[in-house]
């Protein structure tokens, strides 16, 4: 649920906003839609409430071509919601009520274990219980699947998680939290990426908004500049980047090409309002960058 406003209110302050609208969101769902629109074959494992929000979410995902056959419907807990404020520069503040996302416990995902195969890419984030993230990461490591973990919302992670992650994709704030190194430019991003590798992560991509993205991948640093656009809403930029990145990597693209592809997709997304609705389609992305 999104409200546009000229500025964010101060603590205790009430201000009049502008436009209000609702659209489909949630980090995992955003990433799934982004990947599907860009040509990925996506199976989405999640949990929604047995309410209008959950039903609408599933209908929307189906229309996007996402396989929701393994999504759980919680008969007791309401669907997760996010309340978002977007200011005139396109920056956002978000408060999430996890709802049914928080009930996706390890016992609720055991039925998907047979889908985890060698080489499979599994994209996860932290809007589900951390014990479920740990469970899937262990299963993936046992079967040779590649876990891409977007560590958002930001929180500390155990060595067990970090040691089994194929690719970690924090933003600047998340990288700072995980390493204790304040990330604000390319140099500090390199330091943080090196620290994460020392903690056991195999590969790292740090997203830095207008400063692009920095990777430490297979022991080599790579930096991709951000596309210069007029940002309207940055709400799902990171999710679009992650969805696009996994599509490109799954297609066998190099990390450099995958980051450029993901950066282009995210750049288009921030010029539009909304979360899932801002994700570009594959042909749209290709046409756009043929003319820029």
mmCIF file of C-alpha atoms in Angstrom:
data_model
loop_
_atom_site.group_PDB
_atom_site.id
_atom_site.type_symbol
_atom_site.label_atom_id
_atom_site.label_comp_id
_atom_site.label_asym_id
_atom_site.label_seq_id
_atom_site.Cartn_x
_atom_site.Cartn_y
_atom_site.Cartn_z
ATOM 1 C CA UNK A 1 0.000 0.000 0.000
ATOM 2 C CA UNK A 2 1.785 3.086 -1.283
ATOM 3 C CA UNK A 3 1.412 6.804 -0.572
ATOM 4 C CA UNK A 4 3.336 9.426 -2.528
ATOM 5 C CA UNK A 5 4.375 12.554 -0.651
ATOM 6 C CA UNK A 6 6.720 15.517 -1.065
ATOM 7 C CA UNK A 7 8.725 14.520 2.000
ATOM 8 C CA UNK A 8 8.765 11.933 4.763
ATOM 9 C CA UNK A 9 7.012 12.940 8.008
ATOM 10 C CA UNK A 10 9.090 13.552 11.113
ATOM 11 C CA UNK A 11 8.402 11.392 14.204
ATOM 12 C CA UNK A 12 4.979 12.345 15.580
ATOM 13 C CA UNK A 13 4.147 14.483 12.553
ATOM 14 C CA UNK A 14 1.112 14.070 10.293
ATOM 15 C CA UNK A 15 1.365 15.401 6.750
ATOM 16 C CA UNK A 16 -0.924 15.307 3.737
ATOM 17 C CA UNK A 17 0.284 12.978 1.015
ATOM 18 C CA UNK A 18 -0.647 12.694 -2.610
ATOM 19 C CA UNK A 19 -1.556 9.645 -4.666
ATOM 20 C CA UNK A 20 -2.427 6.346 -2.990
ATOM 21 C CA UNK A 21 -2.407 3.005 -4.744
ATOM 22 C CA UNK A 22 -2.090 -0.700 -4.003
ATOM 23 C CA UNK A 23 -0.161 -3.227 -6.028
ATOM 24 C CA UNK A 24 1.393 -6.644 -5.700
ATOM 25 C CA UNK A 25 4.669 -6.799 -3.775
ATOM 26 C CA UNK A 26 6.772 -8.790 -1.357
ATOM 27 C CA UNK A 27 10.462 -9.293 -2.060
ATOM 28 C CA UNK A 28 10.186 -12.929 -3.097
ATOM 29 C CA UNK A 29 7.182 -12.300 -5.321
ATOM 30 C CA UNK A 30 8.820 -9.221 -6.857
ATOM 31 C CA UNK A 31 11.906 -11.268 -7.702
ATOM 32 C CA UNK A 32 9.807 -14.088 -9.133
ATOM 33 C CA UNK A 33 7.861 -11.737 -11.399
ATOM 34 C CA UNK A 34 11.010 -9.924 -12.509
ATOM 35 C CA UNK A 35 12.622 -13.236 -13.456
ATOM 36 C CA UNK A 36 9.493 -14.483 -15.240
ATOM 37 C CA UNK A 37 9.073 -11.292 -17.272
ATOM 38 C CA UNK A 38 12.684 -11.551 -18.385
ATOM 39 C CA UNK A 39 12.273 -15.093 -19.659
ATOM 40 C CA UNK A 40 13.000 -17.191 -16.592
ATOM 41 C CA UNK A 41 11.184 -20.466 -15.851
ATOM 42 C CA UNK A 42 10.135 -19.667 -12.285
ATOM 43 C CA UNK A 43 8.661 -21.861 -9.558
ATOM 44 C CA UNK A 44 7.702 -19.829 -6.506
ATOM 45 C CA UNK A 45 7.552 -21.309 -3.004
ATOM 46 C CA UNK A 46 5.781 -19.074 -0.494
ATOM 47 C CA UNK A 47 2.913 -18.718 1.974
ATOM 48 C CA UNK A 48 -0.103 -16.413 1.740
ATOM 49 C CA UNK A 49 -3.202 -15.929 3.845
ATOM 50 C CA UNK A 50 -6.658 -17.168 2.925
ATOM 51 C CA UNK A 51 -7.823 -13.614 2.292
ATOM 52 C CA UNK A 52 -8.342 -11.134 -0.530
ATOM 53 C CA UNK A 53 -4.659 -10.111 -0.518
ATOM 54 C CA UNK A 54 -3.470 -13.702 -0.819
ATOM 55 C CA UNK A 55 -5.959 -14.628 -3.520
ATOM 56 C CA UNK A 56 -5.160 -11.531 -5.527
ATOM 57 C CA UNK A 57 -1.429 -12.183 -5.195
ATOM 58 C CA UNK A 58 -1.739 -15.736 -6.493
ATOM 59 C CA UNK A 59 -3.929 -14.673 -9.407
ATOM 60 C CA UNK A 60 -1.418 -11.993 -10.344
ATOM 61 C CA UNK A 61 1.519 -14.412 -10.178
ATOM 62 C CA UNK A 62 -0.303 -16.906 -12.368
ATOM 63 C CA UNK A 63 -0.933 -14.225 -14.977
ATOM 64 C CA UNK A 64 2.794 -13.490 -14.986
ATOM 65 C CA UNK A 65 3.562 -17.131 -15.797
ATOM 66 C CA UNK A 66 4.975 -17.995 -12.364
ATOM 67 C CA UNK A 67 4.359 -21.565 -11.180
ATOM 68 C CA UNK A 68 2.526 -21.237 -7.839
ATOM 69 C CA UNK A 69 1.818 -24.938 -7.405
ATOM 70 C CA UNK A 70 3.987 -25.065 -4.281
ATOM 71 C CA UNK A 71 2.623 -21.954 -2.606
ATOM 72 C CA UNK A 72 0.990 -22.586 0.763
ATOM 73 C CA UNK A 73 -2.329 -21.006 1.775
ATOM 74 C CA UNK A 74 -2.470 -20.316 5.513
ATOM 75 C CA UNK A 75 -6.041 -20.619 6.808
ATOM 76 C CA UNK A 76 -5.302 -18.720 10.024
ATOM 77 C CA UNK A 77 -2.650 -16.042 9.478
ATOM 78 C CA UNK A 78 -3.337 -13.069 7.170
ATOM 79 C CA UNK A 79 -1.194 -12.345 4.131
ATOM 80 C CA UNK A 80 1.895 -10.214 4.555
ATOM 81 C CA UNK A 81 1.520 -6.533 3.714
ATOM 82 C CA UNK A 82 3.874 -3.587 3.235
ATOM 83 C CA UNK A 83 3.121 0.069 3.909
ATOM 84 C CA UNK A 84 5.301 2.266 1.693
ATOM 85 C CA UNK A 85 5.904 6.018 1.563
ATOM 86 C CA UNK A 86 7.599 7.428 -1.550
ATOM 87 C CA UNK A 87 8.972 10.983 -1.561
ATOM 88 C CA UNK A 88 9.370 13.360 -4.487
ATOM 89 C CA UNK A 89 12.901 12.130 -5.254
ATOM 90 C CA UNK A 90 11.718 8.516 -5.565
ATOM 91 C CA UNK A 91 13.221 7.323 -2.287
ATOM 92 C CA UNK A 92 11.044 5.138 -0.089
ATOM 93 C CA UNK A 93 10.373 4.076 3.505
ATOM 94 C CA UNK A 94 8.830 0.638 3.986
ATOM 95 C CA UNK A 95 7.249 -1.143 6.960
ATOM 96 C CA UNK A 96 6.428 -4.822 6.454
ATOM 97 C CA UNK A 97 3.960 -6.938 8.445
ATOM 98 C CA UNK A 98 5.166 -10.465 7.500
ATOM 99 C CA UNK A 99 1.871 -12.248 8.171
ATOM 100 C CA UNK A 100 1.751 -15.655 6.507
ATOM 101 C CA UNK A 101 5.342 -15.275 5.313
ATOM 102 C CA UNK A 102 6.354 -15.943 8.906
ATOM 103 C CA UNK A 103 4.575 -19.316 8.936
ATOM 104 C CA UNK A 104 6.625 -20.764 6.074
ATOM 105 C CA UNK A 105 8.590 -23.017 8.423
ATOM 106 C CA UNK A 106 10.935 -25.857 7.383
ATOM 107 C CA UNK A 107 8.190 -28.472 7.717
ATOM 108 C CA UNK A 108 6.140 -26.503 5.200
ATOM 109 C CA UNK A 109 8.804 -26.695 2.478
ATOM 110 C CA UNK A 110 9.877 -30.317 2.786
ATOM 111 C CA UNK A 111 7.623 -31.194 -0.137
ATOM 112 C CA UNK A 112 9.817 -29.178 -2.525
ATOM 113 C CA UNK A 113 13.082 -30.961 -1.716
ATOM 114 C CA UNK A 114 12.769 -33.211 -4.766
ATOM 115 C CA UNK A 115 12.903 -30.104 -6.974
ATOM 116 C CA UNK A 116 16.388 -29.184 -5.748
ATOM 117 C CA UNK A 117 18.870 -30.618 -8.229
ATOM 118 C CA UNK A 118 22.508 -30.089 -9.122
ATOM 119 C CA UNK A 119 22.965 -26.779 -10.899
ATOM 120 C CA UNK A 120 19.548 -25.462 -9.923
ATOM 121 C CA UNK A 121 19.469 -21.767 -9.000
ATOM 122 C CA UNK A 122 17.525 -20.970 -5.828
ATOM 123 C CA UNK A 123 16.904 -17.284 -5.138
ATOM 124 C CA UNK A 124 15.899 -16.418 -1.578
ATOM 125 C CA UNK A 125 15.579 -13.400 0.677
ATOM 126 C CA UNK A 126 14.848 -12.871 4.376
ATOM 127 C CA UNK A 127 11.132 -12.134 4.492
ATOM 128 C CA UNK A 128 10.599 -15.767 5.490
ATOM 129 C CA UNK A 129 11.806 -17.388 8.750
ATOM 130 C CA UNK A 130 15.583 -17.638 8.983
ATOM 131 C CA UNK A 131 15.353 -21.311 9.973
ATOM 132 C CA UNK A 132 13.658 -22.021 6.646
ATOM 133 C CA UNK A 133 16.401 -20.177 4.789
ATOM 134 C CA UNK A 134 18.985 -22.274 6.656
ATOM 135 C CA UNK A 135 17.080 -25.487 5.915
ATOM 136 C CA UNK A 136 16.893 -24.872 2.162
ATOM 137 C CA UNK A 137 20.528 -23.762 2.023
ATOM 138 C CA UNK A 138 21.616 -27.027 3.673
ATOM 139 C CA UNK A 139 19.524 -29.096 1.252
ATOM 140 C CA UNK A 140 20.864 -27.135 -1.700
ATOM 141 C CA UNK A 141 24.461 -27.661 -0.584
ATOM 142 C CA UNK A 142 23.862 -31.399 -0.253
ATOM 143 C CA UNK A 143 22.456 -31.622 -3.794
ATOM 144 C CA UNK A 144 24.810 -29.209 -5.544
ATOM 145 C CA UNK A 145 22.265 -26.465 -6.202
ATOM 146 C CA UNK A 146 23.343 -22.811 -6.250
ATOM 147 C CA UNK A 147 21.747 -20.505 -3.688
ATOM 148 C CA UNK A 148 21.599 -16.794 -4.429
ATOM 149 C CA UNK A 149 20.698 -15.055 -1.197
ATOM 150 C CA UNK A 150 19.483 -11.467 -1.127
ATOM 151 C CA UNK A 151 20.013 -10.676 2.600
ATOM 152 C CA UNK A 152 17.052 -8.333 2.951
ATOM 153 C CA UNK A 153 15.513 -7.138 5.170
ATOM 154 C CA UNK A 154 18.927 -6.655 6.752
ATOM 155 C CA UNK A 155 19.915 -8.933 9.622
ATOM 156 C CA UNK A 156 22.984 -10.793 10.814
ATOM 157 C CA UNK A 157 23.610 -14.227 9.310
ATOM 158 C CA UNK A 158 25.190 -17.339 10.792
ATOM 159 C CA UNK A 159 28.428 -18.858 9.507
ATOM 160 C CA UNK A 160 26.422 -21.909 8.461
ATOM 161 C CA UNK A 161 24.409 -19.790 6.052
ATOM 162 C CA UNK A 162 27.347 -17.803 4.709
ATOM 163 C CA UNK A 163 29.522 -20.883 4.184
ATOM 164 C CA UNK A 164 26.963 -22.503 1.886
ATOM 165 C CA UNK A 165 25.805 -19.515 -0.175
ATOM 166 C CA UNK A 166 26.899 -19.478 -3.814
ATOM 167 C CA UNK A 167 26.200 -15.765 -4.277
ATOM 168 C CA UNK A 168 25.262 -13.121 -1.712
ATOM 169 C CA UNK A 169 23.648 -9.908 -3.038
ATOM 170 C CA UNK A 170 23.463 -7.264 -0.285
ATOM 171 C CA UNK A 171 22.950 -3.564 -0.847
ATOM 172 C CA UNK A 172 25.232 -1.018 0.826
ATOM 173 C CA UNK A 173 23.371 -1.023 4.150
ATOM 174 C CA UNK A 174 23.155 -4.803 4.303
ATOM 175 C CA UNK A 175 26.827 -5.214 3.404
ATOM 176 C CA UNK A 176 27.716 -2.728 6.143
ATOM 177 C CA UNK A 177 25.685 -4.665 8.711
ATOM 178 C CA UNK A 178 27.190 -8.014 7.737
ATOM 179 C CA UNK A 179 30.793 -6.842 7.728
ATOM 180 C CA UNK A 180 31.010 -3.854 10.077
ATOM 181 C CA UNK A 181 32.538 -1.871 7.195
ATOM 182 C CA UNK A 182 30.574 1.285 6.279
ATOM 183 C CA UNK A 183 29.965 0.927 2.531
ATOM 184 C CA UNK A 184 29.628 4.215 0.662
ATOM 185 C CA UNK A 185 31.821 3.938 -2.444
ATOM 186 C CA UNK A 186 33.621 1.424 -4.674
ATOM 187 C CA UNK A 187 36.637 1.155 -2.395
ATOM 188 C CA UNK A 188 34.640 0.367 0.733
ATOM 189 C CA UNK A 189 32.431 -2.018 -1.256
ATOM 190 C CA UNK A 190 35.568 -3.917 -2.272
ATOM 191 C CA UNK A 191 36.622 -4.134 1.374
ATOM 192 C CA UNK A 192 33.190 -5.404 2.396
ATOM 193 C CA UNK A 193 33.073 -7.930 -0.428
ATOM 194 C CA UNK A 194 36.488 -9.264 0.579
ATOM 195 C CA UNK A 195 35.320 -9.549 4.196
ATOM 196 C CA UNK A 196 32.245 -11.522 3.138
ATOM 197 C CA UNK A 197 34.405 -13.932 1.134
ATOM 198 C CA UNK A 198 36.581 -14.372 4.223
ATOM 199 C CA UNK A 199 33.404 -15.230 6.140
ATOM 200 C CA UNK A 200 32.802 -18.119 3.753
ATOM 201 C CA UNK A 201 30.564 -16.779 0.975
ATOM 202 C CA UNK A 202 31.651 -18.059 -2.432
ATOM 203 C CA UNK A 203 30.766 -14.928 -4.437
ATOM 204 C CA UNK A 204 29.388 -11.452 -3.693
ATOM 205 C CA UNK A 205 27.540 -8.729 -5.612
ATOM 206 C CA UNK A 206 26.943 -5.485 -3.704
ATOM 207 C CA UNK A 207 24.293 -3.208 -5.203
ATOM 208 C CA UNK A 208 24.890 0.507 -4.690
ATOM 209 C CA UNK A 209 22.019 2.314 -6.367
ATOM 210 C CA UNK A 210 23.243 5.198 -8.519
ATOM 211 C CA UNK A 211 26.843 3.988 -8.019
ATOM 212 C CA UNK A 212 26.118 0.710 -9.795
ATOM 213 C CA UNK A 213 27.127 -2.722 -8.534
ATOM 214 C CA UNK A 214 30.400 -4.249 -7.346
ATOM 215 C CA UNK A 215 31.164 -7.969 -7.557
ATOM 216 C CA UNK A 216 33.852 -10.159 -6.096
ATOM 217 C CA UNK A 217 33.193 -13.210 -8.223
ATOM 218 C CA UNK A 218 35.559 -16.134 -8.661
ATOM 219 C CA UNK A 219 38.272 -14.091 -6.921
ATOM 220 C CA UNK A 220 38.011 -11.123 -9.304
ATOM 221 C CA UNK A 221 36.518 -7.676 -8.693
ATOM 222 C CA UNK A 222 34.100 -6.312 -11.280
ATOM 223 C CA UNK A 223 32.178 -3.046 -11.285
ATOM 224 C CA UNK A 224 29.191 -2.076 -13.419
ATOM 225 C CA UNK A 225 28.075 1.542 -13.701
ATOM 226 C CA UNK A 226 24.419 2.353 -13.077
ATOM 227 C CA UNK A 227 22.302 3.559 -15.986
ATOM 228 C CA UNK A 228 21.518 7.267 -15.665
ATOM 229 C CA UNK A 229 17.742 7.684 -15.382
ATOM 230 C CA UNK A 230 15.258 9.938 -13.613
ATOM 231 C CA UNK A 231 14.078 7.833 -10.650
ATOM 232 C CA UNK A 232 10.377 7.907 -9.885
ATOM 233 C CA UNK A 233 10.108 5.015 -7.413
ATOM 234 C CA UNK A 234 12.994 2.846 -6.170
ATOM 235 C CA UNK A 235 10.735 0.429 -4.256
ATOM 236 C CA UNK A 236 11.575 -2.803 -6.109
ATOM 237 C CA UNK A 237 14.871 -1.884 -7.756
ATOM 238 C CA UNK A 238 16.869 -4.433 -5.774
ATOM 239 C CA UNK A 239 14.300 -7.151 -6.380
ATOM 240 C CA UNK A 240 14.307 -6.545 -10.125
ATOM 241 C CA UNK A 241 18.111 -6.603 -10.098
ATOM 242 C CA UNK A 242 18.134 -9.968 -8.311
ATOM 243 C CA UNK A 243 15.471 -11.503 -10.524
ATOM 244 C CA UNK A 244 17.307 -10.377 -13.647
ATOM 245 C CA UNK A 245 20.683 -11.496 -12.312
ATOM 246 C CA UNK A 246 19.550 -15.070 -11.685
ATOM 247 C CA UNK A 247 17.944 -15.272 -15.138
ATOM 248 C CA UNK A 248 21.179 -14.213 -16.828
ATOM 249 C CA UNK A 249 23.339 -16.538 -14.725
ATOM 250 C CA UNK A 250 20.951 -19.424 -15.362
ATOM 251 C CA UNK A 251 21.366 -18.756 -19.090
ATOM 252 C CA UNK A 252 25.122 -19.168 -18.698
ATOM 253 C CA UNK A 253 26.034 -15.499 -18.979
ATOM 254 C CA UNK A 254 29.239 -14.214 -17.388
ATOM 255 C CA UNK A 255 28.899 -12.300 -14.138
ATOM 256 C CA UNK A 256 29.836 -9.080 -15.953
ATOM 257 C CA UNK A 257 27.102 -9.536 -18.560
ATOM 258 C CA UNK A 258 24.635 -10.670 -15.897
ATOM 259 C CA UNK A 259 25.285 -7.561 -13.802
ATOM 260 C CA UNK A 260 24.889 -5.285 -16.817
ATOM 261 C CA UNK A 261 21.626 -7.033 -17.725
ATOM 262 C CA UNK A 262 20.360 -6.751 -14.161
ATOM 263 C CA UNK A 263 21.396 -3.116 -13.905
ATOM 264 C CA UNK A 264 19.530 -2.260 -17.085
ATOM 265 C CA UNK A 265 16.382 -3.973 -15.837
ATOM 266 C CA UNK A 266 16.581 -2.167 -12.482
ATOM 267 C CA UNK A 267 17.144 1.174 -14.228
ATOM 268 C CA UNK A 268 13.898 0.794 -16.151
ATOM 269 C CA UNK A 269 12.053 -0.293 -13.010
ATOM 270 C CA UNK A 270 12.925 2.848 -11.029
ATOM 271 C CA UNK A 271 11.365 5.057 -13.698
ATOM 272 C CA UNK A 272 7.963 3.523 -12.904
ATOM 273 C CA UNK A 273 5.642 3.417 -9.929
ATOM 274 C CA UNK A 274 4.984 0.171 -8.118
ATOM 275 C CA UNK A 275 6.817 -3.018 -7.244
ATOM 276 C CA UNK A 276 5.977 -5.938 -9.539
ATOM 277 C CA UNK A 277 4.281 -3.633 -12.024
ATOM 278 C CA UNK A 278 7.569 -1.782 -12.600
ATOM 279 C CA UNK A 279 9.467 -4.876 -13.802
ATOM 280 C CA UNK A 280 10.346 -4.727 -17.506
ATOM 281 C CA UNK A 281 9.708 -7.508 -19.993
ATOM 282 C CA UNK A 282 12.604 -9.052 -21.932
ATOM 283 C CA UNK A 283 11.670 -7.611 -25.325
ATOM 284 C CA UNK A 284 10.942 -4.241 -23.725
ATOM 285 C CA UNK A 285 14.357 -4.135 -22.101
ATOM 286 C CA UNK A 286 16.121 -5.048 -25.340
ATOM 287 C CA UNK A 287 14.205 -2.422 -27.348
ATOM 288 C CA UNK A 288 14.806 0.268 -24.747
ATOM 289 C CA UNK A 289 18.560 -0.169 -24.723
ATOM 290 C CA UNK A 290 18.827 -0.355 -28.480
ATOM 291 C CA UNK A 291 17.675 3.255 -28.570
ATOM 292 C CA UNK A 292 19.750 4.684 -25.673
#
